[in-house]
mmCIF file of C-alpha atoms and ligand atoms in Angstrom:
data_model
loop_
_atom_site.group_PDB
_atom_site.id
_atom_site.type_symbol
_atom_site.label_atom_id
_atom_site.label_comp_id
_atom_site.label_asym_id
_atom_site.label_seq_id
_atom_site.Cartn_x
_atom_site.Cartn_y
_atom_site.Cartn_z
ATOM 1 C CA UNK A 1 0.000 0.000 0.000
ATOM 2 C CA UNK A 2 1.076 3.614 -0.726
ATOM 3 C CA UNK A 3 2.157 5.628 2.192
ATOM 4 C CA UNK A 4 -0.174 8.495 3.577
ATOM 5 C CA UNK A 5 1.772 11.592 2.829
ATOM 6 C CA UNK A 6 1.423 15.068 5.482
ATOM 7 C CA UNK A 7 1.697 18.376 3.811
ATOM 8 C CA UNK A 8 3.501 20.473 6.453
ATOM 9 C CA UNK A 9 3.368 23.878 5.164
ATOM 10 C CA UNK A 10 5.177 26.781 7.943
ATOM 11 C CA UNK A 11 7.653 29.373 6.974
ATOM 12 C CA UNK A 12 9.398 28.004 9.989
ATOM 13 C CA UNK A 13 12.505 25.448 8.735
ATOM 14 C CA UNK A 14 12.287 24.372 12.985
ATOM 15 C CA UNK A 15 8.864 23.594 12.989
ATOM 16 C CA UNK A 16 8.811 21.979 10.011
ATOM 17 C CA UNK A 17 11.677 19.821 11.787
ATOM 18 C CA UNK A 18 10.352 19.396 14.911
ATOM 19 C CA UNK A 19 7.037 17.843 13.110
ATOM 20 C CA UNK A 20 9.159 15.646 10.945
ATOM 21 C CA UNK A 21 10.540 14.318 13.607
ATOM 22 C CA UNK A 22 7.417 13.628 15.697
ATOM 23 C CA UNK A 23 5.642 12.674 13.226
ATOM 24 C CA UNK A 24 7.601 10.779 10.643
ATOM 25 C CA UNK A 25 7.247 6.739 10.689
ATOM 26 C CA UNK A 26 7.127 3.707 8.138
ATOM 27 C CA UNK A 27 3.537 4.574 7.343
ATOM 28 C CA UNK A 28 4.063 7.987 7.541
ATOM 29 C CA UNK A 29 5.594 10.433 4.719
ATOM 30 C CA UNK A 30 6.086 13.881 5.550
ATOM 31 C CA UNK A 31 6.753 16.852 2.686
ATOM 32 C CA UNK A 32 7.834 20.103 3.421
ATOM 33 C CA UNK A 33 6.643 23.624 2.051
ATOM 34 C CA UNK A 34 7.702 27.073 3.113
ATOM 35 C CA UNK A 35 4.928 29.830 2.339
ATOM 36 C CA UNK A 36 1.748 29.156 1.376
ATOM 37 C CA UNK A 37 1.940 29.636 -2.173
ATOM 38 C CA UNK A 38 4.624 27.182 -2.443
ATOM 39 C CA UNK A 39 2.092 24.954 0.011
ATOM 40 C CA UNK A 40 -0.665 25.329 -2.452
ATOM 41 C CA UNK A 41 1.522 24.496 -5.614
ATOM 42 C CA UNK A 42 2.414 21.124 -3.144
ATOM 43 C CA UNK A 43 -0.938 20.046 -1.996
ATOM 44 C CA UNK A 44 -1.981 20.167 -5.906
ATOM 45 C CA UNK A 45 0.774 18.311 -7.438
ATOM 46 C CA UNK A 46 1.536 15.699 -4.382
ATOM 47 C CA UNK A 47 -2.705 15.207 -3.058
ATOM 48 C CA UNK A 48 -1.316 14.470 0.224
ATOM 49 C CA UNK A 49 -3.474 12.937 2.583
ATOM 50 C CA UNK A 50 -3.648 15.846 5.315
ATOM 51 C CA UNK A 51 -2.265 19.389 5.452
ATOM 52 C CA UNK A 52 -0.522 21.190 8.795
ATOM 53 C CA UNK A 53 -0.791 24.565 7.805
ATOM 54 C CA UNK A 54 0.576 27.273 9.671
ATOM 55 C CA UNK A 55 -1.230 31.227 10.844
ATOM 56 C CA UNK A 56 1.279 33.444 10.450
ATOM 57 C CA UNK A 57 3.707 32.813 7.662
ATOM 58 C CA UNK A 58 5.196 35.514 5.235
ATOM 59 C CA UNK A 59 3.210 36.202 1.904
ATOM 60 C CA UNK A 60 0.016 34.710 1.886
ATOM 61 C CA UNK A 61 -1.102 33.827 5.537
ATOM 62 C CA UNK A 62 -2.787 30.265 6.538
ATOM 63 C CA UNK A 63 -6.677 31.863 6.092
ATOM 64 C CA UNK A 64 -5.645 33.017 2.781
ATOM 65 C CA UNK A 65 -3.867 29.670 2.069
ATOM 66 C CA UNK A 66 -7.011 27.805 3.164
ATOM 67 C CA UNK A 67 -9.502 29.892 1.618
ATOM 68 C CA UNK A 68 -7.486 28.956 -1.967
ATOM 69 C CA UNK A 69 -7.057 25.076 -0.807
ATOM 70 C CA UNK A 70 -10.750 25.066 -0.164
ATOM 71 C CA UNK A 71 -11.569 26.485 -3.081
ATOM 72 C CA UNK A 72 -10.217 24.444 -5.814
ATOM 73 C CA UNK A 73 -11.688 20.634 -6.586
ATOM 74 C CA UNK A 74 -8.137 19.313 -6.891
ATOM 75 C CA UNK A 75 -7.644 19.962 -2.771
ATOM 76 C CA UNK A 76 -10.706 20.866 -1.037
ATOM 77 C CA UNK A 77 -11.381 17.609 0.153
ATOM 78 C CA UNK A 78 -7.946 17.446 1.780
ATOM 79 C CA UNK A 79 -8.573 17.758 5.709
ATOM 80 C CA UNK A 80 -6.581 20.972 6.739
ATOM 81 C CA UNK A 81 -5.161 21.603 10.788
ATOM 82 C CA UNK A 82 -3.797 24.568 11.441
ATOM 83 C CA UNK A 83 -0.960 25.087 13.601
ATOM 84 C CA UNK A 84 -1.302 28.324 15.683
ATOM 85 C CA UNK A 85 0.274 30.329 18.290
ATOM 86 C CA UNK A 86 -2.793 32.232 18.269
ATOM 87 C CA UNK A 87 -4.827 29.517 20.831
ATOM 88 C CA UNK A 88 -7.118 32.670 21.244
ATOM 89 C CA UNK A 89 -10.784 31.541 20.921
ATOM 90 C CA UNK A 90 -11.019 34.302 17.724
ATOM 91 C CA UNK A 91 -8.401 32.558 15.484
ATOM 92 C CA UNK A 92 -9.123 29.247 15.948
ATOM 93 C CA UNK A 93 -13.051 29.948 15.353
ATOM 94 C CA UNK A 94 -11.558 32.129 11.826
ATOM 95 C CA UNK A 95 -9.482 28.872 11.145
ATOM 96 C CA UNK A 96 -12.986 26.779 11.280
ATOM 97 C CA UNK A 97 -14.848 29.424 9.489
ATOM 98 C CA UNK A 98 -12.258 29.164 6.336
ATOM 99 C CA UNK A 99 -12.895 25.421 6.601
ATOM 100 C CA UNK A 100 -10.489 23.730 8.689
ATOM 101 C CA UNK A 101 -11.117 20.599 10.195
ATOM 102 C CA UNK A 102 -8.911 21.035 13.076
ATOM 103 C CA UNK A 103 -6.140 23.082 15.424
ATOM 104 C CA UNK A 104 -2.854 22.135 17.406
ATOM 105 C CA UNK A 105 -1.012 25.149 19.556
ATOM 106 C CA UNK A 106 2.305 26.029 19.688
ATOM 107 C CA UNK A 107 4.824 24.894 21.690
ATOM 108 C CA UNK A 108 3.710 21.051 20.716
ATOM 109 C CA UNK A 109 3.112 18.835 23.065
ATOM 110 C CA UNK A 110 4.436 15.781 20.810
ATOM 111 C CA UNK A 111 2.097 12.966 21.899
ATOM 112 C CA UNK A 112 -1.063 15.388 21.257
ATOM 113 C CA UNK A 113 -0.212 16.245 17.843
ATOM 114 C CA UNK A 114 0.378 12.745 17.208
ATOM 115 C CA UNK A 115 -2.653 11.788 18.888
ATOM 116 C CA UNK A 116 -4.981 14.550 16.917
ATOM 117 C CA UNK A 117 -3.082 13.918 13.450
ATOM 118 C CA UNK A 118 -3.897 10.140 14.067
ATOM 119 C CA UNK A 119 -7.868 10.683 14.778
ATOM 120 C CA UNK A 120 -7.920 12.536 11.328
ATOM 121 C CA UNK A 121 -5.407 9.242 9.734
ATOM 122 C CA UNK A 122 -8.379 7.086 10.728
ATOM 123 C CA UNK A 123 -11.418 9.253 9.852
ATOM 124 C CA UNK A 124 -9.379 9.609 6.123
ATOM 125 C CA UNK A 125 -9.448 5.562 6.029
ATOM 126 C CA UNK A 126 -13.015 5.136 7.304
ATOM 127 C CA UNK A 127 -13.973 7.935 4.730
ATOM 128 C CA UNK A 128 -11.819 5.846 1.848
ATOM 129 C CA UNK A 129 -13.446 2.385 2.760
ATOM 130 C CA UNK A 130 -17.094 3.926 2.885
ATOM 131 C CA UNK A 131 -16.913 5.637 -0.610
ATOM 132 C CA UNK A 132 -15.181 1.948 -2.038
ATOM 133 C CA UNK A 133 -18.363 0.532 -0.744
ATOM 134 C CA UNK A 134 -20.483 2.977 -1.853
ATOM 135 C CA UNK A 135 -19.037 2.387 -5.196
ATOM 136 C CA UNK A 136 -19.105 -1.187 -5.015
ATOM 137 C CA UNK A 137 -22.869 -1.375 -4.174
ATOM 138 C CA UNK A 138 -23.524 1.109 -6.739
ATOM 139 C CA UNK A 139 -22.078 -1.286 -9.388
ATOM 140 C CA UNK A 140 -23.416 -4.797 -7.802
ATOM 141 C CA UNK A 141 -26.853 -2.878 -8.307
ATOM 142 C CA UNK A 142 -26.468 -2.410 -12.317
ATOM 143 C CA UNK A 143 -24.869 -6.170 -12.625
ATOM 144 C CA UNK A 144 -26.084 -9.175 -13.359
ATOM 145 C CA UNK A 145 -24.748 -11.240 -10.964
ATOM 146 C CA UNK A 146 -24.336 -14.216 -13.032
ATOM 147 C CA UNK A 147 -23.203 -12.994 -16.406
ATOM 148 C CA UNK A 148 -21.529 -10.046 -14.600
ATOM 149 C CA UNK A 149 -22.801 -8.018 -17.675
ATOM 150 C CA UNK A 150 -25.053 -4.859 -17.172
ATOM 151 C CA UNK A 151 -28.242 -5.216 -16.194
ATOM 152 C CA UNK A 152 -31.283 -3.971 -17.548
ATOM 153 C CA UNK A 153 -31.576 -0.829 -14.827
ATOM 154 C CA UNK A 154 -28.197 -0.227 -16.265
ATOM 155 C CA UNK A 155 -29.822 -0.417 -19.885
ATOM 156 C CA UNK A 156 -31.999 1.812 -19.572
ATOM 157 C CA UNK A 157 -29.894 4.897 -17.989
ATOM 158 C CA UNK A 158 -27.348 4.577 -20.547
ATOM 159 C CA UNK A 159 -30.192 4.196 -23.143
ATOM 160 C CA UNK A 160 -31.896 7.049 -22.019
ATOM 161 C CA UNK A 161 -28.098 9.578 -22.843
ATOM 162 C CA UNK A 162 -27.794 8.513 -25.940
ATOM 163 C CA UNK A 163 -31.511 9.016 -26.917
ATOM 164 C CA UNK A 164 -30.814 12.757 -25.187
ATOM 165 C CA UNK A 165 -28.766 13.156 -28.238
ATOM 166 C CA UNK A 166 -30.928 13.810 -30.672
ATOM 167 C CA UNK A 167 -28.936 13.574 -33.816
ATOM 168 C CA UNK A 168 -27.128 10.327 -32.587
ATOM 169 C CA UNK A 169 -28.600 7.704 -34.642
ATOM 170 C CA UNK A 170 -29.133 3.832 -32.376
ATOM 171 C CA UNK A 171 -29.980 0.859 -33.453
ATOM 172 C CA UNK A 172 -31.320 -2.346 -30.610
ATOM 173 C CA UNK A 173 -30.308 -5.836 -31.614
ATOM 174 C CA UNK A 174 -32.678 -8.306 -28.818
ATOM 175 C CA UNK A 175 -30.439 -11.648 -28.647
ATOM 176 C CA UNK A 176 -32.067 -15.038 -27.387
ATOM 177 C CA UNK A 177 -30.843 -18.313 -26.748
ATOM 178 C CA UNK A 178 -32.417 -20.823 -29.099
ATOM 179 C CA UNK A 179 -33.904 -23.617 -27.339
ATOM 180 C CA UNK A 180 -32.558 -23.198 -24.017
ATOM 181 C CA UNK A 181 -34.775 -24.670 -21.922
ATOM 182 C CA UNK A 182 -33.509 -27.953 -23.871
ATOM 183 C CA UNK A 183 -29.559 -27.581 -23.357
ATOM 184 C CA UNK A 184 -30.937 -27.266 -19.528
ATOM 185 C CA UNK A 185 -32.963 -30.121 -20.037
ATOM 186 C CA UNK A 186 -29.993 -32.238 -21.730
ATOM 187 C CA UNK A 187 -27.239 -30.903 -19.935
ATOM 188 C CA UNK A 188 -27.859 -29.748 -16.793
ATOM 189 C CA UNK A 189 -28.358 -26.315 -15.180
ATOM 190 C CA UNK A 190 -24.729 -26.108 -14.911
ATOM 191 C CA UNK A 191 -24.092 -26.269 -18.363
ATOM 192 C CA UNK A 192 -27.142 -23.777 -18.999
ATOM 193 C CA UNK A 193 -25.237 -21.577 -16.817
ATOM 194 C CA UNK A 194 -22.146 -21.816 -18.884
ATOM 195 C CA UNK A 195 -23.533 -21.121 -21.945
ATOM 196 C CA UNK A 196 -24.757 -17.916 -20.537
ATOM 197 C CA UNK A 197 -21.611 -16.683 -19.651
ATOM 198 C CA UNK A 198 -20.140 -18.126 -22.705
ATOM 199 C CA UNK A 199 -22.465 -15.789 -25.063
ATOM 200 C CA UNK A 200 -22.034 -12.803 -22.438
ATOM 201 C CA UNK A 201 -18.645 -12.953 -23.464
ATOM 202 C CA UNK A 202 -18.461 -13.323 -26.902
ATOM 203 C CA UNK A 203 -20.849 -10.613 -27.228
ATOM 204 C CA UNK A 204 -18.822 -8.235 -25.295
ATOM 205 C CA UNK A 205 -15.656 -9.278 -26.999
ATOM 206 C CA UNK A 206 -16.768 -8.514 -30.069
ATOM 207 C CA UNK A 207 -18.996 -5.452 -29.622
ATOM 208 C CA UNK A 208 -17.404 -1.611 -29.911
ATOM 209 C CA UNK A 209 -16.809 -0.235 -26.457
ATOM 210 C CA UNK A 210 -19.585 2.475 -26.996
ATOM 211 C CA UNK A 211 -22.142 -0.015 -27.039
ATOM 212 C CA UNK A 212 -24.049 -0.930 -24.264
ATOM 213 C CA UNK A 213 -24.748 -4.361 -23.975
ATOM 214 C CA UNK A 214 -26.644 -6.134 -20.967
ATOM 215 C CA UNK A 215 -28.455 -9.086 -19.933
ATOM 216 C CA UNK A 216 -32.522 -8.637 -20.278
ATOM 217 C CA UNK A 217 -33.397 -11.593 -18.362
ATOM 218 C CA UNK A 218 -33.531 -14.998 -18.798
ATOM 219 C CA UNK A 219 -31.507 -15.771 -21.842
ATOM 220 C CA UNK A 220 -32.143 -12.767 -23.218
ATOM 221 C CA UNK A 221 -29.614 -10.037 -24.056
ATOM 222 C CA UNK A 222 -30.344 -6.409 -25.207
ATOM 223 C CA UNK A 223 -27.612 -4.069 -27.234
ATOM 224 C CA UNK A 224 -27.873 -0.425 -28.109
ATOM 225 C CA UNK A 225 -25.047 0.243 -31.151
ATOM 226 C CA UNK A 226 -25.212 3.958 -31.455
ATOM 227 C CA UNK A 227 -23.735 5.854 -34.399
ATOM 228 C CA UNK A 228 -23.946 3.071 -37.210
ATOM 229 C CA UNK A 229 -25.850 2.942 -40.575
ATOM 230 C CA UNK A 230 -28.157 0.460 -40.946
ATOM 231 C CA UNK A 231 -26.055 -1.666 -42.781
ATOM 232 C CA UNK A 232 -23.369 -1.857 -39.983
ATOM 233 C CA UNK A 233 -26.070 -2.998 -37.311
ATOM 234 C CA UNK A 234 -26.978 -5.639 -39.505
ATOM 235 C CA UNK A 235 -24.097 -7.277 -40.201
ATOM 236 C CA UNK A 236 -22.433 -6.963 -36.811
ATOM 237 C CA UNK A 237 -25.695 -8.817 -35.389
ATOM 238 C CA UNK A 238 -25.068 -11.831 -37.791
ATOM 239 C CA UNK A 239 -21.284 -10.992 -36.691
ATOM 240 C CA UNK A 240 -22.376 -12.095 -33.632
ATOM 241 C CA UNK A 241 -24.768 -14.852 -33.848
ATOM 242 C CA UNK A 242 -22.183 -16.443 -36.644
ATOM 243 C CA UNK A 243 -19.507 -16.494 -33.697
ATOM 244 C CA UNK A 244 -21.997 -17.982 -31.165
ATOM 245 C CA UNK A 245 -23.483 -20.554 -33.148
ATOM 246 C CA UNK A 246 -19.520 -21.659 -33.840
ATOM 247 C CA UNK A 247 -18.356 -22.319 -30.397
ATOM 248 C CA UNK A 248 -17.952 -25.402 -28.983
ATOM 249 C CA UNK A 249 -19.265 -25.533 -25.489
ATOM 250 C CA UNK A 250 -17.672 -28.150 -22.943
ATOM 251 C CA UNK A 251 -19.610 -29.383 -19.730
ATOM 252 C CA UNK A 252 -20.159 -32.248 -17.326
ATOM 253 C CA UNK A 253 -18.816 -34.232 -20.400
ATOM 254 C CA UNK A 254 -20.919 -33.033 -22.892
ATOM 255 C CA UNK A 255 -19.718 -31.093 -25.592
ATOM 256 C CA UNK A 256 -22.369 -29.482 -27.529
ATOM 257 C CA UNK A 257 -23.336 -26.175 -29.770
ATOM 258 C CA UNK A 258 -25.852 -23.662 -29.517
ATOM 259 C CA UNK A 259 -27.396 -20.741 -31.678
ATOM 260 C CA UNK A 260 -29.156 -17.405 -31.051
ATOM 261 C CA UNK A 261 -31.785 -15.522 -32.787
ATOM 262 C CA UNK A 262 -31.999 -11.543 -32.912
ATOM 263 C CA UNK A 263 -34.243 -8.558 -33.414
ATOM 264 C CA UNK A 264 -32.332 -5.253 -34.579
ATOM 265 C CA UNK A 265 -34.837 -2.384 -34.922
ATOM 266 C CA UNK A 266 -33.445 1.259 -35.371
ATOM 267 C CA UNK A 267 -34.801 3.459 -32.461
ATOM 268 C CA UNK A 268 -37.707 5.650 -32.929
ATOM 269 C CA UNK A 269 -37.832 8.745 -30.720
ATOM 270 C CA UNK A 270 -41.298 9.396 -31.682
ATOM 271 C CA UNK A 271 -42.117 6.516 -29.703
ATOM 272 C CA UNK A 272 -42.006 5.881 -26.125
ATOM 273 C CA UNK A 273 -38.869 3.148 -25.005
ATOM 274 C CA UNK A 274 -41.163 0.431 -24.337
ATOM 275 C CA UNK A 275 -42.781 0.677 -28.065
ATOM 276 C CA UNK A 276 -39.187 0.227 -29.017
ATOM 277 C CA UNK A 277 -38.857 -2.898 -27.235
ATOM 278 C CA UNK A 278 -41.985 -4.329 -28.237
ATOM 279 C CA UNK A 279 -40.667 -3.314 -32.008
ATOM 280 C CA UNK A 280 -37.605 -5.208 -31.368
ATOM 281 C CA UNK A 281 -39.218 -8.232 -29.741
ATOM 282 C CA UNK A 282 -41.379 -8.379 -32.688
ATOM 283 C CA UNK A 283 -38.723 -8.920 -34.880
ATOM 284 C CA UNK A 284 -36.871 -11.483 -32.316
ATOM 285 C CA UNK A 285 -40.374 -13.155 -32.135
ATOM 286 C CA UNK A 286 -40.430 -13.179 -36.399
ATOM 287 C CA UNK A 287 -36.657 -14.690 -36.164
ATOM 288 C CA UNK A 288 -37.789 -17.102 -33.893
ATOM 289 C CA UNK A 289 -40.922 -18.627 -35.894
ATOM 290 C CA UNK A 290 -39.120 -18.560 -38.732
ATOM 291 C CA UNK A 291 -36.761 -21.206 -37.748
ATOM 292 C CA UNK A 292 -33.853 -19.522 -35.347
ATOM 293 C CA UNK A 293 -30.444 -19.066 -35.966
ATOM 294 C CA UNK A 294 -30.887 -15.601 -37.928
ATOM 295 C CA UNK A 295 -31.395 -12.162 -37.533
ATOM 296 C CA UNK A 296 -34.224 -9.995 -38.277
ATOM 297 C CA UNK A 297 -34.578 -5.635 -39.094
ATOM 298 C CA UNK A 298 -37.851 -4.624 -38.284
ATOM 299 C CA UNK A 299 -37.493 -1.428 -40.137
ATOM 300 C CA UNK A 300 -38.064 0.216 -42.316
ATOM 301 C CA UNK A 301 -39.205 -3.140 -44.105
ATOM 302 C CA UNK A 302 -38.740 -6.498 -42.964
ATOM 303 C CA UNK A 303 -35.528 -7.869 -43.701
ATOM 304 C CA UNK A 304 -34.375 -11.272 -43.214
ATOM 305 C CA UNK A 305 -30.828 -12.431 -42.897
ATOM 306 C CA UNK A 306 -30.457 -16.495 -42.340
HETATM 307 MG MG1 LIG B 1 5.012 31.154 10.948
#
């Protein structure tokens, strides 16, 4: 793991020694500025993980210096203590006000600044871990836990920017597995399973990464290509179901093939999202009763590609 890095920024080269060497330890790095401006120019280019800032420097003081950390995106989440002489209620309540998140007085008393910069060291890593977990959930809600492709929540947001764009032309290809409830039948759940991960990746390998591809349920999987002529859409769908219906699929002992049938329709804005997917399951439905293993536009005209 990296180590946490301190900004200590005083005009003082004895402070800035004296905190070094209190604070300083394996999991510790400690960096140096003299003014503030030179602090600022540090706490942009390094991010460190805290900031000792001292009152009453030359140039720029440690309000000002605050007020300009505190402003900018790149460092106003960095937790700022001031160090102060001034232990006067006024200054340390004009430290707060410019947005610090703490105070230690001068003379030190070593174990207390240790003590106070370790309560913000842990708050930092609680803070950290919450918004990994935060992330984490946010993604385990738009996945499908089995495919670990997008889900259909996730379908829909994405769906929804690119119809924003008004001039950006999309087309939907609706996959299905062709006789699926037979491979489970034959082969076992477990191989079922497999050959829904199987196809999750080969469509993914093979689609743009501007697409948005997810699972719809069942063994179903939806595709938005945006930016392609009809033409394109068309043959990257039989792309696809060409490569699917080639694989070999190996489980439990059984080695077997499958195939998949598609819709493509090219997205109407005149008509609400759930037309669209009604359009587009038309055309899967057409694919399907015609015999599988092909893909099928449902606009303008009919088209079928076997
Ligand atoms: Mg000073």
């Amino acid at each position: 793991m990296d180590k946490d890095t301190i900004l200590v920024v005083d005009d003082s080269d004895i402070i800035c020694s004296i905190i070094k060497g209190i604070l300083e330890s394996p999991t510790l790095h400690i960096d140096i500025a003299h003014s503030g401006e030179e602090g600022i120019l540090m706490a942009k280019k390094l991010r460190p993980t805290l900031i000792l800032l001292d009152i009453i420097m030359n140039g720029i003081d440690g309000y000002e210096t605050c007020c300009i950390l505190k402003s900018s995106t790149e460092t106003k989440d960095i937790p700022v203590v001031f160090i102060t002489g001034n232990n006067d209620s006024e200054s340390v309540l004009k430290g707060f006000e410019v947005g610090a998140a703490d105070y230690v007085s001068k003379p030190f008393i070593p174990e207390e600044l240790k003590a106070r910069v370790k309560v913000h060291m842990q708050n930092i890593k609680i803070q950290r871990e919450l918004q990994l977990l935060m992330n984490e959930l946010k993604e385990m809600a738009v996945t499908d836990y089995l495919t670990k492709l997008h889900n259909r929540r996730y379908f829909m947001d994405q769906l929804q920017e690119f119809v924003n764009q008004y001039d950006l032309k999309l087309f939907l290809i609706l996959f299905d597995i062709d006789n699926f409830k037979k491979i489970n039948d034959t082969y076992g759940h477990n191989a079922g399973d497999m050959v829904l991960v199987s196809v999750s990746s080969i469509l993914k390998l093979l689609l743009r990464e501007e697409d948005i591809l997810c699972r719809w349920g069942g063994e179903e999987f939806m595709i938005c290509l945006p930016d392609v002529t009809e033409d394109i859409a068309i043959d990257l769908a039989n792309k696809l179901r060409k490569e699917v219906s080639k694989y070999i699929f190996n489980c439990d002992g059984f080695t077997f093939q499958c195939t998949i049938t598609g819709g493509i329709i090219q997205y109407d804005r005149a008509i609400s999202p759930e037309k669209n997917f009604t359009n587009v399951d038309q055309a899967l439905y057409l694919g399907k009763s015609s015999g599988k293993n092909r893909c099928i536009i449902n606009y303008p005209i009919l088209k079928v590609n076997e």
